[in-house]
Amino acid sequence: MSESKITDWNQYGIQTQSIRAGQHRTPENEHSDPIFVTSSYVFDSAHQAQARFAGEQPGNIYSRFTNPTVRTFEERLAAMEGGERCLGIASGMAAIMSFCMGVLKAGDHVVCSRSVFGNTMGLFKNFMAKFGVETSFVALTDLNAWEAAIRPQTRFLFLETPSNPLTELVDIEALADLAHGKDCLLVVDNCFCTPALQKPIDLGADVVVHSATKYLDGQGRCVGGALVGPENLLQQEIFPFLRTGGAAMSPFNAWVFLAGLETLAIRMRAHCDNALKLARWLEDHPRIERVYYPGLASHPQYELAQRQQSGAGGIVSFDVRGGREAAWKLIDHTRLLSITANLGDVKTTITHPATTTHGRLSPEDRQRAGISEGLVRVSVGLEDIQDIIADLERGL
Ligand SMILES: *Cc1c(COP(=O)(O)O)cnc(C)c1O
């Protein structure tokens, strides 16, 4: 393989990085990124095999460890997030699990936002707890609660911003300072914004988590995940687990994500434009009680969103007057929108959090989380905005 002539991608813009970073042409001189569909690799000699296995010589051994297509994805996403290193992993959840298995041991403690993806919460509550790792859950926006929850055994703070589905934000820079003052890592799941709209590492976060399944693919095709962070941490603590634990990203999926990344910044811009138009329309609608979107001046953290993100994102949530009945009526009257809990797709999706993504919470927990019976979440896609609006108007 010929190494790329460019080694420092920091000086390039994100669209250039997303199209160019990580490609190392083979002797075939292909222009597009190839897929390496191979489980193992051959050695020139028994001596070379020995040196590779001993870690004395770099190079591929087996695709559970490394794969050139996955490596291209890793280098590209690392450049885009501004991190030293990226690991491509089988899914977003496998990325979070691998991070936990790599850095945590019995007796350790984690502080996690209460407003994270349901399975993330389940991983900490139901599985990490079995291995003697305790997790405290705090309100995302309450910096005092984060500080109060940190113990000497705390290894990292974990959060998503904006949160799902209420689009609450936390000041990443402030939380990074807090974490580092207490010798903890700050881990940010950057699923909602992607590096096109928010760069947590530039703001002081140590590690970024991704579900590549969402906007990085952007067209609802493949399941995948990634971690971006310091070379030492990822190479010394996470990669050995990944190689042993086996949650490898498939080269085909990596190849699909590579194509997704090429258009990420452009798509995110278009998602933001459509979402803002929808949010403004909803805000003026008499049947809508409240709209949650960080791009609206009425959002309580509008200023922070303007400062921390370069766009407000593609997720709009709103309370419909009339509770569950009205919310379900709205959802059931759509013809174009997809009724599904997935998000980050070119297709607009609509979901009722109280009975789906947050259906397992007790009514009290749901209320505390601000998930009302009338709440509807829309992941705004790239269809013509007037068609999305017309589809929602019917049920209102
Ligand atoms: C979907 C999602 C995940 C999990 O990702 P998978 O690829 O489905 O495993 C994690 N975090 C957030 C915010 C998500 O939306």
Short mmCIF file of N, CA and C and ligand atoms in Angstrom, two decimals, residues 90-96 116-120 158 160 162 164 189-192 209-214 222-225 342-343 377, ligand 1:
data_model
loop_
_atom_site.label_atom_id
_atom_site.label_comp_id
_atom_site.label_asym_id
_atom_site.label_seq_id
_atom_site.Cartn_x
_atom_site.Cartn_y
_atom_site.Cartn_z
N ALA A 90 -18.13 -2.99 16.39
CA ALA A 90 -19.29 -3.61 15.74
C ALA A 90 -20.58 -2.80 15.85
N SER A 91 -20.78 -2.08 16.93
CA SER A 91 -22.00 -1.28 17.10
C SER A 91 -21.70 -0.17 18.10
N GLY A 92 -22.61 0.76 18.21
CA GLY A 92 -22.45 1.82 19.21
C GLY A 92 -22.39 1.24 20.61
N MET A 93 -23.27 0.28 20.89
CA MET A 93 -23.28 -0.33 22.23
C MET A 93 -22.00 -1.12 22.48
N ALA A 94 -21.50 -1.81 21.45
CA ALA A 94 -20.25 -2.56 21.62
C ALA A 94 -19.09 -1.60 21.87
N ALA A 95 -19.17 -0.39 21.31
CA ALA A 95 -18.12 0.61 21.55
C ALA A 95 -18.14 1.02 23.02
N ILE A 96 -19.32 1.27 23.56
CA ILE A 96 -19.42 1.69 24.97
C ILE A 96 -19.00 0.53 25.88
N VAL A 116 -29.45 9.36 28.95
CA VAL A 116 -28.68 8.69 27.90
C VAL A 116 -29.54 7.60 27.27
N PHE A 117 -29.09 7.13 26.12
CA PHE A 117 -29.71 6.03 25.39
C PHE A 117 -30.06 4.90 26.37
N GLY A 118 -31.26 4.33 26.23
CA GLY A 118 -31.75 3.34 27.18
C GLY A 118 -30.81 2.17 27.40
N ASN A 119 -30.23 1.63 26.32
CA ASN A 119 -29.33 0.49 26.45
C ASN A 119 -28.03 0.87 27.16
N THR A 120 -27.62 2.13 27.02
CA THR A 120 -26.42 2.59 27.72
C THR A 120 -26.67 2.54 29.21
N PHE A 158 -19.94 10.19 31.83
CA PHE A 158 -20.47 9.80 30.52
C PHE A 158 -21.75 10.58 30.23
N GLU A 160 -24.51 12.35 26.85
CA GLU A 160 -24.90 12.71 25.48
C GLU A 160 -25.37 14.15 25.52
N PRO A 162 -26.74 17.14 22.49
CA PRO A 162 -28.01 17.27 23.18
C PRO A 162 -28.58 15.90 23.56
N ASN A 164 -31.55 12.98 24.33
CA ASN A 164 -32.66 12.39 23.61
C ASN A 164 -33.77 12.08 24.61
N ASP A 189 -20.91 10.86 24.10
CA ASP A 189 -21.56 10.17 22.99
C ASP A 189 -22.04 11.28 22.03
N ASN A 190 -21.36 11.40 20.89
CA ASN A 190 -21.60 12.53 19.98
C ASN A 190 -22.56 12.18 18.84
N CYS A 191 -23.46 11.25 19.15
CA CYS A 191 -24.38 10.70 18.15
C CYS A 191 -25.28 11.77 17.51
N PHE A 192 -25.84 12.66 18.33
CA PHE A 192 -26.83 13.61 17.82
C PHE A 192 -26.21 14.68 16.92
N VAL A 209 -17.71 8.80 21.73
CA VAL A 209 -18.34 7.54 21.37
C VAL A 209 -19.27 7.81 20.20
N HIS A 210 -19.35 6.85 19.27
CA HIS A 210 -20.31 6.98 18.18
C HIS A 210 -21.11 5.72 17.95
N SER A 211 -22.39 5.90 17.68
CA SER A 211 -23.16 4.88 17.00
C SER A 211 -23.11 5.28 15.53
N ALA A 212 -22.27 4.60 14.75
CA ALA A 212 -22.14 4.92 13.32
C ALA A 212 -23.43 4.60 12.57
N THR A 213 -24.26 3.79 13.24
CA THR A 213 -25.57 3.39 12.71
C THR A 213 -26.44 4.60 12.37
N LYS A 214 -26.22 5.70 13.06
CA LYS A 214 -27.11 6.85 12.93
C LYS A 214 -26.60 7.76 11.80
N CYS A 222 -26.39 0.14 7.93
CA CYS A 222 -25.51 -0.75 8.70
C CYS A 222 -25.44 -0.36 10.17
N VAL A 223 -25.17 -1.36 11.00
CA VAL A 223 -24.94 -1.13 12.42
C VAL A 223 -23.44 -1.08 12.67
N GLY A 224 -23.00 -0.05 13.38
CA GLY A 224 -21.57 0.06 13.70
C GLY A 224 -21.34 1.10 14.76
N GLY A 225 -20.11 1.13 15.28
CA GLY A 225 -19.79 2.10 16.33
C GLY A 225 -18.32 2.44 16.31
N ASN A 342 -35.79 4.57 15.25
CA ASN A 342 -34.44 4.87 14.77
C ASN A 342 -34.33 6.36 14.41
N LEU A 343 -33.11 6.84 14.34
CA LEU A 343 -32.92 8.26 14.02
C LEU A 343 -31.66 8.42 13.18
N ARG A 377 -41.32 12.63 19.11
CA ARG A 377 -39.96 12.97 18.64
C ARG A 377 -39.88 12.71 17.14
C1 LIG B 1 -28.37 4.18 18.84
C2 LIG B 1 -27.55 4.80 19.89
C3 LIG B 1 -26.57 4.08 20.56
C4 LIG B 1 -26.30 2.62 20.29
O1 LIG B 1 -25.81 2.41 19.02
P1 LIG B 1 -26.00 1.03 18.22
O2 LIG B 1 -25.20 1.26 16.99
O3 LIG B 1 -27.46 0.85 18.00
O4 LIG B 1 -25.44 -0.04 19.09
C5 LIG B 1 -25.81 4.73 21.51
N1 LIG B 1 -26.02 6.03 21.79
C6 LIG B 1 -26.97 6.76 21.17
C7 LIG B 1 -27.16 8.19 21.53
C8 LIG B 1 -27.77 6.17 20.21
O5 LIG B 1 -28.73 6.88 19.61
#
